[in-house]
PDB file of N, CA and C in Angstrom:
ATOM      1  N   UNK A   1       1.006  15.471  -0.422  1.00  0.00           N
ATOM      2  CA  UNK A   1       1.437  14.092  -0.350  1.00  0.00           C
ATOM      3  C   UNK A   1       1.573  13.498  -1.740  1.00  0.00           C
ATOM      4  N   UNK A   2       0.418  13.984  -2.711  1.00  0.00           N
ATOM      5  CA  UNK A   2       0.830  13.086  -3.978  1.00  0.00           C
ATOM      6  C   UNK A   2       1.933  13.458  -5.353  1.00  0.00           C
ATOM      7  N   UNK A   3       3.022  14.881  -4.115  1.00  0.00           N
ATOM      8  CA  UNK A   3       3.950  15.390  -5.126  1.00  0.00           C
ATOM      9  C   UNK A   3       5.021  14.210  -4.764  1.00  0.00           C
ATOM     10  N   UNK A   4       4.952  14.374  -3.683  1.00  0.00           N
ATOM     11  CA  UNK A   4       5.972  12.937  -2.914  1.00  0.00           C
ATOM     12  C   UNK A   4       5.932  11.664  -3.626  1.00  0.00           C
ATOM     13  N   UNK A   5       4.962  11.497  -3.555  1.00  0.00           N
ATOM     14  CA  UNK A   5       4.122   9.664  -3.399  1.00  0.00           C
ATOM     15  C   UNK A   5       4.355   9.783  -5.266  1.00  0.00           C
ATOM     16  N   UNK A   6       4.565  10.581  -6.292  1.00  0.00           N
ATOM     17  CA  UNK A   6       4.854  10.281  -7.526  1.00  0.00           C
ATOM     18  C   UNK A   6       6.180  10.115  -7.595  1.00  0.00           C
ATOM     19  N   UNK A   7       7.059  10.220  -6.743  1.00  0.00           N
ATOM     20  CA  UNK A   7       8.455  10.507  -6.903  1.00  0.00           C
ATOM     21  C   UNK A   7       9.073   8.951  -7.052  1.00  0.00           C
ATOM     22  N   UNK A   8       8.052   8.026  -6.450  1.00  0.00           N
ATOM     23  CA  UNK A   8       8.096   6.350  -5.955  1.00  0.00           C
ATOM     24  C   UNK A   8       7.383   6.064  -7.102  1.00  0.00           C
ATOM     25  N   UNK A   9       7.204   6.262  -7.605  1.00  0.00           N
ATOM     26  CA  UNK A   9       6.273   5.694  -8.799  1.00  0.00           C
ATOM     27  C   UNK A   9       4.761   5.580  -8.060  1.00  0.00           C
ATOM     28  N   UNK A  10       3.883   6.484  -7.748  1.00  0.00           N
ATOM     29  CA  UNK A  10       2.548   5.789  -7.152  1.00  0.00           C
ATOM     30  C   UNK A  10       1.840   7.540  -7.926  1.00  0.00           C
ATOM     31  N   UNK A  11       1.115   6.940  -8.438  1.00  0.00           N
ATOM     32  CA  UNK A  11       0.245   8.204  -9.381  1.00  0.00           C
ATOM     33  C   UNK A  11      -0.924   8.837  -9.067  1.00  0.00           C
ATOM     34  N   UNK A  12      -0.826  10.170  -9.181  1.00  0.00           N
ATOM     35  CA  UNK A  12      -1.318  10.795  -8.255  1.00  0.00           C
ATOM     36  C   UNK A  12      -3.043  10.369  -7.697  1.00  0.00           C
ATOM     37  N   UNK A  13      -3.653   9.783  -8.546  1.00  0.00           N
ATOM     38  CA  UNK A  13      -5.032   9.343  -8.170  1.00  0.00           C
ATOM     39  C   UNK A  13      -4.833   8.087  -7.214  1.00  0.00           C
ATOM     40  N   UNK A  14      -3.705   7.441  -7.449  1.00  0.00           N
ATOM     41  CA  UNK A  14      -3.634   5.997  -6.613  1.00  0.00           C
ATOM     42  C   UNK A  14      -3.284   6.466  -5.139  1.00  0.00           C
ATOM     43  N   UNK A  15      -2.345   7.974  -5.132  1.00  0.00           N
ATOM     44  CA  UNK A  15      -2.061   8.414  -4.035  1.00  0.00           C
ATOM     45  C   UNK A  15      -3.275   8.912  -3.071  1.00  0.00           C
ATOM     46  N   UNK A  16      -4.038   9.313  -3.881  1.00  0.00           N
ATOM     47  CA  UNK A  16      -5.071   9.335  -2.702  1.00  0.00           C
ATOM     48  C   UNK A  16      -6.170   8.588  -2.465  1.00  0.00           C
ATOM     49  N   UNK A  17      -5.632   7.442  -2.636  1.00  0.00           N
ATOM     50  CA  UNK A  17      -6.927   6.052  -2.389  1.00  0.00           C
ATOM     51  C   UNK A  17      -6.579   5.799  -0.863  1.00  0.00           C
ATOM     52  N   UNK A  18      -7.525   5.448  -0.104  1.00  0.00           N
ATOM     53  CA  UNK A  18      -6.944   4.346   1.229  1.00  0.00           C
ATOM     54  C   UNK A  18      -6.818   3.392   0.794  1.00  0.00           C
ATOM     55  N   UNK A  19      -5.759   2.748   2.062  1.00  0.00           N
ATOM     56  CA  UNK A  19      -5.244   1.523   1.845  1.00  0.00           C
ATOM     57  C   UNK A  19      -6.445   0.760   1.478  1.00  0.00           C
ATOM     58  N   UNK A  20      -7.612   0.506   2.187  1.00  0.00           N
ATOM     59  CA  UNK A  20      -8.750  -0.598   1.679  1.00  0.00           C
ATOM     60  C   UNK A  20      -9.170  -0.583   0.412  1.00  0.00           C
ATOM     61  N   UNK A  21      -9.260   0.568  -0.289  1.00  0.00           N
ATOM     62  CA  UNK A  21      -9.755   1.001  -1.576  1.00  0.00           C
ATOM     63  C   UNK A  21      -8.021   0.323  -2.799  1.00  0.00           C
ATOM     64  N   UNK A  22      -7.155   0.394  -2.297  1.00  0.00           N
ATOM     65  CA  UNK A  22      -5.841   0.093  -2.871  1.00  0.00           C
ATOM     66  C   UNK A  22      -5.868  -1.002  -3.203  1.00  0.00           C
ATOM     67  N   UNK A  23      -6.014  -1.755  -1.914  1.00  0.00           N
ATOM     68  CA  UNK A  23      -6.074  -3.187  -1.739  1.00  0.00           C
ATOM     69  C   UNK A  23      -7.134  -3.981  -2.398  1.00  0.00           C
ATOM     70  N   UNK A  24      -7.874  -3.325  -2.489  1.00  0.00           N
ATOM     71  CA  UNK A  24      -9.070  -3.785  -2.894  1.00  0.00           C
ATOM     72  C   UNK A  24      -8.747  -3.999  -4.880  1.00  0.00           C
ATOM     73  N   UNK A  25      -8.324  -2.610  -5.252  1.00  0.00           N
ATOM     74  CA  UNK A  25      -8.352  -2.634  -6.724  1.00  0.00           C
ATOM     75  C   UNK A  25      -7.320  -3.839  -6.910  1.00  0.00           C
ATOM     76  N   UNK A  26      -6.315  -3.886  -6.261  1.00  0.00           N
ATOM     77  CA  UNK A  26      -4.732  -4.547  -6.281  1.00  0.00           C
ATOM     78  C   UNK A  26      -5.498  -6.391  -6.644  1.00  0.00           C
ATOM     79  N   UNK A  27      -6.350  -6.473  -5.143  1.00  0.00           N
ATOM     80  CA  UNK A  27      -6.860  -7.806  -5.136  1.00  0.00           C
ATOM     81  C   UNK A  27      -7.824  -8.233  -7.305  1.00  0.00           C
ATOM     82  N   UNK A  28      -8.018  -7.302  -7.059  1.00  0.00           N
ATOM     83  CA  UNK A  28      -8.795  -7.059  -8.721  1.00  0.00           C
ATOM     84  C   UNK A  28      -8.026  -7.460  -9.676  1.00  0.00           C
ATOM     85  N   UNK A  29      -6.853  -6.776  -9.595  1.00  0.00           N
ATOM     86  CA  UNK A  29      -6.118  -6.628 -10.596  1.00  0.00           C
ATOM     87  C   UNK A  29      -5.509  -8.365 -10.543  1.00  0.00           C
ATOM     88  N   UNK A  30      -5.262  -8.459  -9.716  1.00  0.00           N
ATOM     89  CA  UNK A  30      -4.274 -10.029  -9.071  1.00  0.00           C
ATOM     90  C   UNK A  30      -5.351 -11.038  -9.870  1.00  0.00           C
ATOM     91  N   UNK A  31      -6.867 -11.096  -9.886  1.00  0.00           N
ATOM     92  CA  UNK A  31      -7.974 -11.749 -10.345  1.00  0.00           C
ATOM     93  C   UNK A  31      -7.722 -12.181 -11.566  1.00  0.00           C
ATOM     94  N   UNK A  32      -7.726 -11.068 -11.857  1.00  0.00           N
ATOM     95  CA  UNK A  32      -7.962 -10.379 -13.903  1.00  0.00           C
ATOM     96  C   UNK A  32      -6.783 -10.934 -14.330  1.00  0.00           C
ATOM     97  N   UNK A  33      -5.419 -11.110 -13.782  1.00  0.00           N
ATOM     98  CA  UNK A  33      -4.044 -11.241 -14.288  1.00  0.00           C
ATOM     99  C   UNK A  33      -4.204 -12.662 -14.049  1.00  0.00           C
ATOM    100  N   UNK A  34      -4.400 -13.434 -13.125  1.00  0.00           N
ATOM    101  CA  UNK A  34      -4.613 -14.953 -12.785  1.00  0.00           C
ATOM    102  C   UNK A  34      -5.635 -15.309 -13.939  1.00  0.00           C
ATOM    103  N   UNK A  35      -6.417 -14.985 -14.618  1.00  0.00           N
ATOM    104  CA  UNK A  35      -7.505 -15.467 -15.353  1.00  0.00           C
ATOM    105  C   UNK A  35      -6.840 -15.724 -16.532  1.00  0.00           C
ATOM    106  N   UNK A  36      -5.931 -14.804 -17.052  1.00  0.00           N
ATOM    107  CA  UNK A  36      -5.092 -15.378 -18.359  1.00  0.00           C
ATOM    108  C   UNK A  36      -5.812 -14.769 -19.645  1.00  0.00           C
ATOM    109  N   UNK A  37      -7.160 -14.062 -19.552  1.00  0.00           N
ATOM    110  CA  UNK A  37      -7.847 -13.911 -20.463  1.00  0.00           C
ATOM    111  C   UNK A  37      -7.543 -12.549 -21.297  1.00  0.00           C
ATOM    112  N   UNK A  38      -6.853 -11.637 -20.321  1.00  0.00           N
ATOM    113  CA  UNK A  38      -6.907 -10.264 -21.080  1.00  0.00           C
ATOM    114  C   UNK A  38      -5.111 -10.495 -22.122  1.00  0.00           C
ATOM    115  N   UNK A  39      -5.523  -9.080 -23.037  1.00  0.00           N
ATOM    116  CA  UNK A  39      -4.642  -8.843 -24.540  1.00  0.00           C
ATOM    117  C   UNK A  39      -3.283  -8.418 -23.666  1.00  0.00           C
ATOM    118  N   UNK A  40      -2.307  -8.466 -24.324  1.00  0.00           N
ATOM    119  CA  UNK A  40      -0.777  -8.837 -23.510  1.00  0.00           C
ATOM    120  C   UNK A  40      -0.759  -7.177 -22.860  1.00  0.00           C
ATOM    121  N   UNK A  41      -0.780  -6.506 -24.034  1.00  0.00           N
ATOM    122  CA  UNK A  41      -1.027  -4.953 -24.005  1.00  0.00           C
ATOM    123  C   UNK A  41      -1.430  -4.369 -22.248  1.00  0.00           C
ATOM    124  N   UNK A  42      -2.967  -4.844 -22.506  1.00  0.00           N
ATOM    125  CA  UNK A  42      -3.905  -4.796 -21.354  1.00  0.00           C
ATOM    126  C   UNK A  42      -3.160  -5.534 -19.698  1.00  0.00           C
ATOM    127  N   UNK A  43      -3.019  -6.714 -20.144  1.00  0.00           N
ATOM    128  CA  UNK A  43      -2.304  -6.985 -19.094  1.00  0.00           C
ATOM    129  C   UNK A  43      -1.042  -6.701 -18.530  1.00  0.00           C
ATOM    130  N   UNK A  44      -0.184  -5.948 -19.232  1.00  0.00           N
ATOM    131  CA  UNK A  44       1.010  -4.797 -18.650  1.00  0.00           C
ATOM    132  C   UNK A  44       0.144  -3.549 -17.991  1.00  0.00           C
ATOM    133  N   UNK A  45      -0.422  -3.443 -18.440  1.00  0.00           N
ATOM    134  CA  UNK A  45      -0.996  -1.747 -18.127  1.00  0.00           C
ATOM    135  C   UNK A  45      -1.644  -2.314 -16.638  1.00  0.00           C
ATOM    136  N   UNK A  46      -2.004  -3.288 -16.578  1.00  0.00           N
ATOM    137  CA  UNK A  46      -2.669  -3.327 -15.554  1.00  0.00           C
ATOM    138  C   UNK A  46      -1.514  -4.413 -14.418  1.00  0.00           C
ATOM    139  N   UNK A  47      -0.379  -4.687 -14.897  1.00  0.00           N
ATOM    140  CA  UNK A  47       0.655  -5.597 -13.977  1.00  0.00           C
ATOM    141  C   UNK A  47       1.348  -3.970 -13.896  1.00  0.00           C
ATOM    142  N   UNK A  48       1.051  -3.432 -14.249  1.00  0.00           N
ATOM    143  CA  UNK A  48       2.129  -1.843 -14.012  1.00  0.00           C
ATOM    144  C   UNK A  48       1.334  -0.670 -12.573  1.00  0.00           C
ATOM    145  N   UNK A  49      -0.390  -0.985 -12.960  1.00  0.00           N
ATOM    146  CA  UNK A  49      -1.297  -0.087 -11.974  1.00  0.00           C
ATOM    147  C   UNK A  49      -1.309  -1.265 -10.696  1.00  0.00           C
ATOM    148  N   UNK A  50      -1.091  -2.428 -10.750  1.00  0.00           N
ATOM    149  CA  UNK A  50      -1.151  -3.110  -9.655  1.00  0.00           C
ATOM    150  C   UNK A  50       0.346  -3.067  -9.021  1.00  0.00           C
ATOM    151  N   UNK A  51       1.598  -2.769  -9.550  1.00  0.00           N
ATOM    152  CA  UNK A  51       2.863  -2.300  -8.426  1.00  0.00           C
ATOM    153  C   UNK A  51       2.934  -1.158  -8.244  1.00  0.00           C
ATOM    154  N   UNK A  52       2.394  -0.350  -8.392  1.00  0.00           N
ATOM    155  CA  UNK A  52       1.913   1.375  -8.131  1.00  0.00           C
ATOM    156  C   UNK A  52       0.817   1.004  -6.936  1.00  0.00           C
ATOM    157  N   UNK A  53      -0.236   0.330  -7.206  1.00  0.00           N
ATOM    158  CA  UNK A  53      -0.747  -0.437  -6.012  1.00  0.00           C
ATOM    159  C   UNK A  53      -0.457  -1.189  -4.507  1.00  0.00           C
ATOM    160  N   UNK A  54       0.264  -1.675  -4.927  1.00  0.00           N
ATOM    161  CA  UNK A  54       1.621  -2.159  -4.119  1.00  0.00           C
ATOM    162  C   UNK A  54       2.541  -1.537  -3.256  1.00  0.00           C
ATOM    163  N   UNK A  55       2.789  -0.522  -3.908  1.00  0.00           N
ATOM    164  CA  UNK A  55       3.572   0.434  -3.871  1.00  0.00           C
ATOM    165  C   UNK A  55       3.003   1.203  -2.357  1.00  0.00           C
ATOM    166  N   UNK A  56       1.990   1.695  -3.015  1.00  0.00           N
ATOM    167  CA  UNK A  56       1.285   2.780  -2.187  1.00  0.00           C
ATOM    168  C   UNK A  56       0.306   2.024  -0.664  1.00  0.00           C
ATOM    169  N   UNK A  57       0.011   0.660  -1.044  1.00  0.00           N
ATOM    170  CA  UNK A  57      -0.134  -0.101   0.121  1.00  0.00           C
ATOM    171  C   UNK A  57       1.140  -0.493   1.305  1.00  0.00           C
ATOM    172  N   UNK A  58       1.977  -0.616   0.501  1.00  0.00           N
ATOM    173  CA  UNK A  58       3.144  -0.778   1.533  1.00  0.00           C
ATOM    174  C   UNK A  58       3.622   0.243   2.269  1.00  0.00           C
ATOM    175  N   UNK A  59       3.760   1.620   1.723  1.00  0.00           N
ATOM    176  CA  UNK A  59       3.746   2.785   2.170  1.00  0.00           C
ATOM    177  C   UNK A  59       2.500   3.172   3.361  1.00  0.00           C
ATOM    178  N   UNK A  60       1.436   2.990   3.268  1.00  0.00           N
ATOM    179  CA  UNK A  60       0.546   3.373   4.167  1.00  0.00           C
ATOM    180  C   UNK A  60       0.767   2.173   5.480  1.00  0.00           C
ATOM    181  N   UNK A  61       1.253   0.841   5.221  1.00  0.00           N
ATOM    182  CA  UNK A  61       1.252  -0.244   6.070  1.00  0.00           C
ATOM    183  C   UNK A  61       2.827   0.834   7.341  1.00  0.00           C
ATOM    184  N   UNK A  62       2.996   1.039   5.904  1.00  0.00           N
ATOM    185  CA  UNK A  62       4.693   1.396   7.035  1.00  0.00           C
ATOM    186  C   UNK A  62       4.357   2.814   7.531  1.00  0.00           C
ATOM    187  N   UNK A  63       3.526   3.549   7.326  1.00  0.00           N
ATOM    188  CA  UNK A  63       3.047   5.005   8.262  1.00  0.00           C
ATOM    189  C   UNK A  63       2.184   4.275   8.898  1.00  0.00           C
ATOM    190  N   UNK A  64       1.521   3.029   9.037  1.00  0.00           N
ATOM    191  CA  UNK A  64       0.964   3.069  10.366  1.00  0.00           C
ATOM    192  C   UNK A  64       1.780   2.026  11.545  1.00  0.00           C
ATOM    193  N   UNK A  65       2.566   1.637  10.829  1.00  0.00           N
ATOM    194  CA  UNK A  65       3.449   1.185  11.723  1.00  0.00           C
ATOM    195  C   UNK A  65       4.520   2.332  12.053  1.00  0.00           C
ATOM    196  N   UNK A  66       4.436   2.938  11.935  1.00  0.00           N
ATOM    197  CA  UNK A  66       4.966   4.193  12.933  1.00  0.00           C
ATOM    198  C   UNK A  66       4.125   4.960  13.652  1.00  0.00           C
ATOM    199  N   UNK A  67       2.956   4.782  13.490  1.00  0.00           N
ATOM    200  CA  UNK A  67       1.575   5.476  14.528  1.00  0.00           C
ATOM    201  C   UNK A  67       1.734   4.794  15.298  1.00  0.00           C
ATOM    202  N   UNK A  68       1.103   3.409  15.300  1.00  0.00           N
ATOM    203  CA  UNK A  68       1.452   2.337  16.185  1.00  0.00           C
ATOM    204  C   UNK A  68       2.303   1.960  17.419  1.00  0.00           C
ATOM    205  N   UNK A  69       3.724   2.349  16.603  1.00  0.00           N
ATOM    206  CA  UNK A  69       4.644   2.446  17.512  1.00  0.00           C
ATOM    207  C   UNK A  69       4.942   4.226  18.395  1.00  0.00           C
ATOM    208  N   UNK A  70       4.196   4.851  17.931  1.00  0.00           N
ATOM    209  CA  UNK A  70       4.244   6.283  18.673  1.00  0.00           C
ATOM    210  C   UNK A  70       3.093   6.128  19.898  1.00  0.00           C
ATOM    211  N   UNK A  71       2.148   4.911  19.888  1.00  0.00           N
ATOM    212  CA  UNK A  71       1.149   4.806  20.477  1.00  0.00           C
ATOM    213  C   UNK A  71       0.292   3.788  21.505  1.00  0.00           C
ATOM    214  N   UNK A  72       1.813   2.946  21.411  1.00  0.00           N
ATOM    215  CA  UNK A  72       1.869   1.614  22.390  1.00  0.00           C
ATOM    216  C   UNK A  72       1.633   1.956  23.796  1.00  0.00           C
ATOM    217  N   UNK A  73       0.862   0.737  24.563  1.00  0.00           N
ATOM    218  CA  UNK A  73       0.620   1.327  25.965  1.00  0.00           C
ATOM    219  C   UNK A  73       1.299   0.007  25.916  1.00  0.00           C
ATOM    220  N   UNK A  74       2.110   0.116  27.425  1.00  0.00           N
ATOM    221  CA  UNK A  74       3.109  -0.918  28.681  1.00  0.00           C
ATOM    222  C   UNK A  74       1.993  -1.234  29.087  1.00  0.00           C
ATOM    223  N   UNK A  75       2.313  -2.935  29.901  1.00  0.00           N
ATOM    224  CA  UNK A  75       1.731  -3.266  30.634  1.00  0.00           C
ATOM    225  C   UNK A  75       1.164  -2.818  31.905  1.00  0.00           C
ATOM    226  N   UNK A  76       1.429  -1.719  32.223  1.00  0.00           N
ATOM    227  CA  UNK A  76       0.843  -0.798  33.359  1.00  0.00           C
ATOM    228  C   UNK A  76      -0.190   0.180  32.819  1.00  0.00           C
ATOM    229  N   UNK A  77      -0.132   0.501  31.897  1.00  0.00           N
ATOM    230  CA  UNK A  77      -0.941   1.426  31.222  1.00  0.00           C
ATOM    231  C   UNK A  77      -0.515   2.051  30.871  1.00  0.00           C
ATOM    232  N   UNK A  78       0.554   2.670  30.936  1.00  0.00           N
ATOM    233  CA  UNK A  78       1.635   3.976  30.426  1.00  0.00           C
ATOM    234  C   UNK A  78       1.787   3.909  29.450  1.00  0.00           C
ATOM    235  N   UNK A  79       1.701   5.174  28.759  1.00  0.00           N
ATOM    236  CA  UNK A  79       2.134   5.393  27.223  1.00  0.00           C
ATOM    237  C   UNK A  79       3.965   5.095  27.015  1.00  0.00           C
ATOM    238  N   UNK A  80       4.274   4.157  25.691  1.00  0.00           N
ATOM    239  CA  UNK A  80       5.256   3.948  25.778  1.00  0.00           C
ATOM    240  C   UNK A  80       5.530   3.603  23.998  1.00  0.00           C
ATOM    241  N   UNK A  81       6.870   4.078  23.502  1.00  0.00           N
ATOM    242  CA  UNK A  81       7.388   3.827  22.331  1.00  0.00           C
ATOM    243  C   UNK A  81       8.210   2.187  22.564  1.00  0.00           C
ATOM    244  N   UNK A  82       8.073   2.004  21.715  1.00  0.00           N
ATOM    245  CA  UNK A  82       9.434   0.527  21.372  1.00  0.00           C
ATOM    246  C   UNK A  82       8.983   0.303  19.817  1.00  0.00           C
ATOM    247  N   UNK A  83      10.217   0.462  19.545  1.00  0.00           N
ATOM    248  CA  UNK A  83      10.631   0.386  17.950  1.00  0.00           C
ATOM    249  C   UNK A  83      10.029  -1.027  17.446  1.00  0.00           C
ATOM    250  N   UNK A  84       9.713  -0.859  16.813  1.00  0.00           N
ATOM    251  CA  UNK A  84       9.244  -2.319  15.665  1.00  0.00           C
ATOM    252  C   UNK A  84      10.039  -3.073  15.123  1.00  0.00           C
ATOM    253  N   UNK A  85      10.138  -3.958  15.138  1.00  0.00           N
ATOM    254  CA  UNK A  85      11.539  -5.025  14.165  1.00  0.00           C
ATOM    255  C   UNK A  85      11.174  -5.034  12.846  1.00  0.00           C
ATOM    256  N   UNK A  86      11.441  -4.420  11.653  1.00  0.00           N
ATOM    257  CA  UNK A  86      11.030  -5.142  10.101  1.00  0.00           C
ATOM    258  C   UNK A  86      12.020  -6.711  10.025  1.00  0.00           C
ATOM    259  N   UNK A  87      11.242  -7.599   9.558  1.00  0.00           N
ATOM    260  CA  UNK A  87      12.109  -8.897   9.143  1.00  0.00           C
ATOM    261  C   UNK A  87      12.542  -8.874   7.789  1.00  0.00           C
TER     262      UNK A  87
END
């Protein structure tokens, strides 16, 4: 997966984070960049690991929205697909 997942720009250690662990650094990074305090330098390097972040969160959101939709039960109980709308 993380020969793939570099091809998008998402690097290979970020590729194998879970989404919570992603999200989590991402929320960090969003902190640190809102604070205004870090060297311009520093704060690219880290506005660059937080859309690689991004990146790789949106990707896992959209493989489980295809689990999801492989795994819907009907109102009867029956296993049933129906496609998802993206807006």
């Amino acid at each position: 997966m993380a020969k793939n997942d570099t091809k998008i720009g998402i690097p290979a250690d970020i590729a194998k984070m879970s989404f919570e662990v992603a999200l989590a650094e991402l929320e960090e990074i969003v902190r640190s960049l809102e604070g205004g305090d870090s060297a311009l330098d520093d704060a690219i390097a880290a506005y660059e690991r937080g859309a690689a972040l991004k990146r790789h969160c949106e990707l896992q959101l959209r493989q489980a929205q295809v689990r999801v939709e492989k795994i819907s039960l009907g109102a009867d109980g029956a296993a049933e697909a129906e496609p998802i709308v993206s807006e």
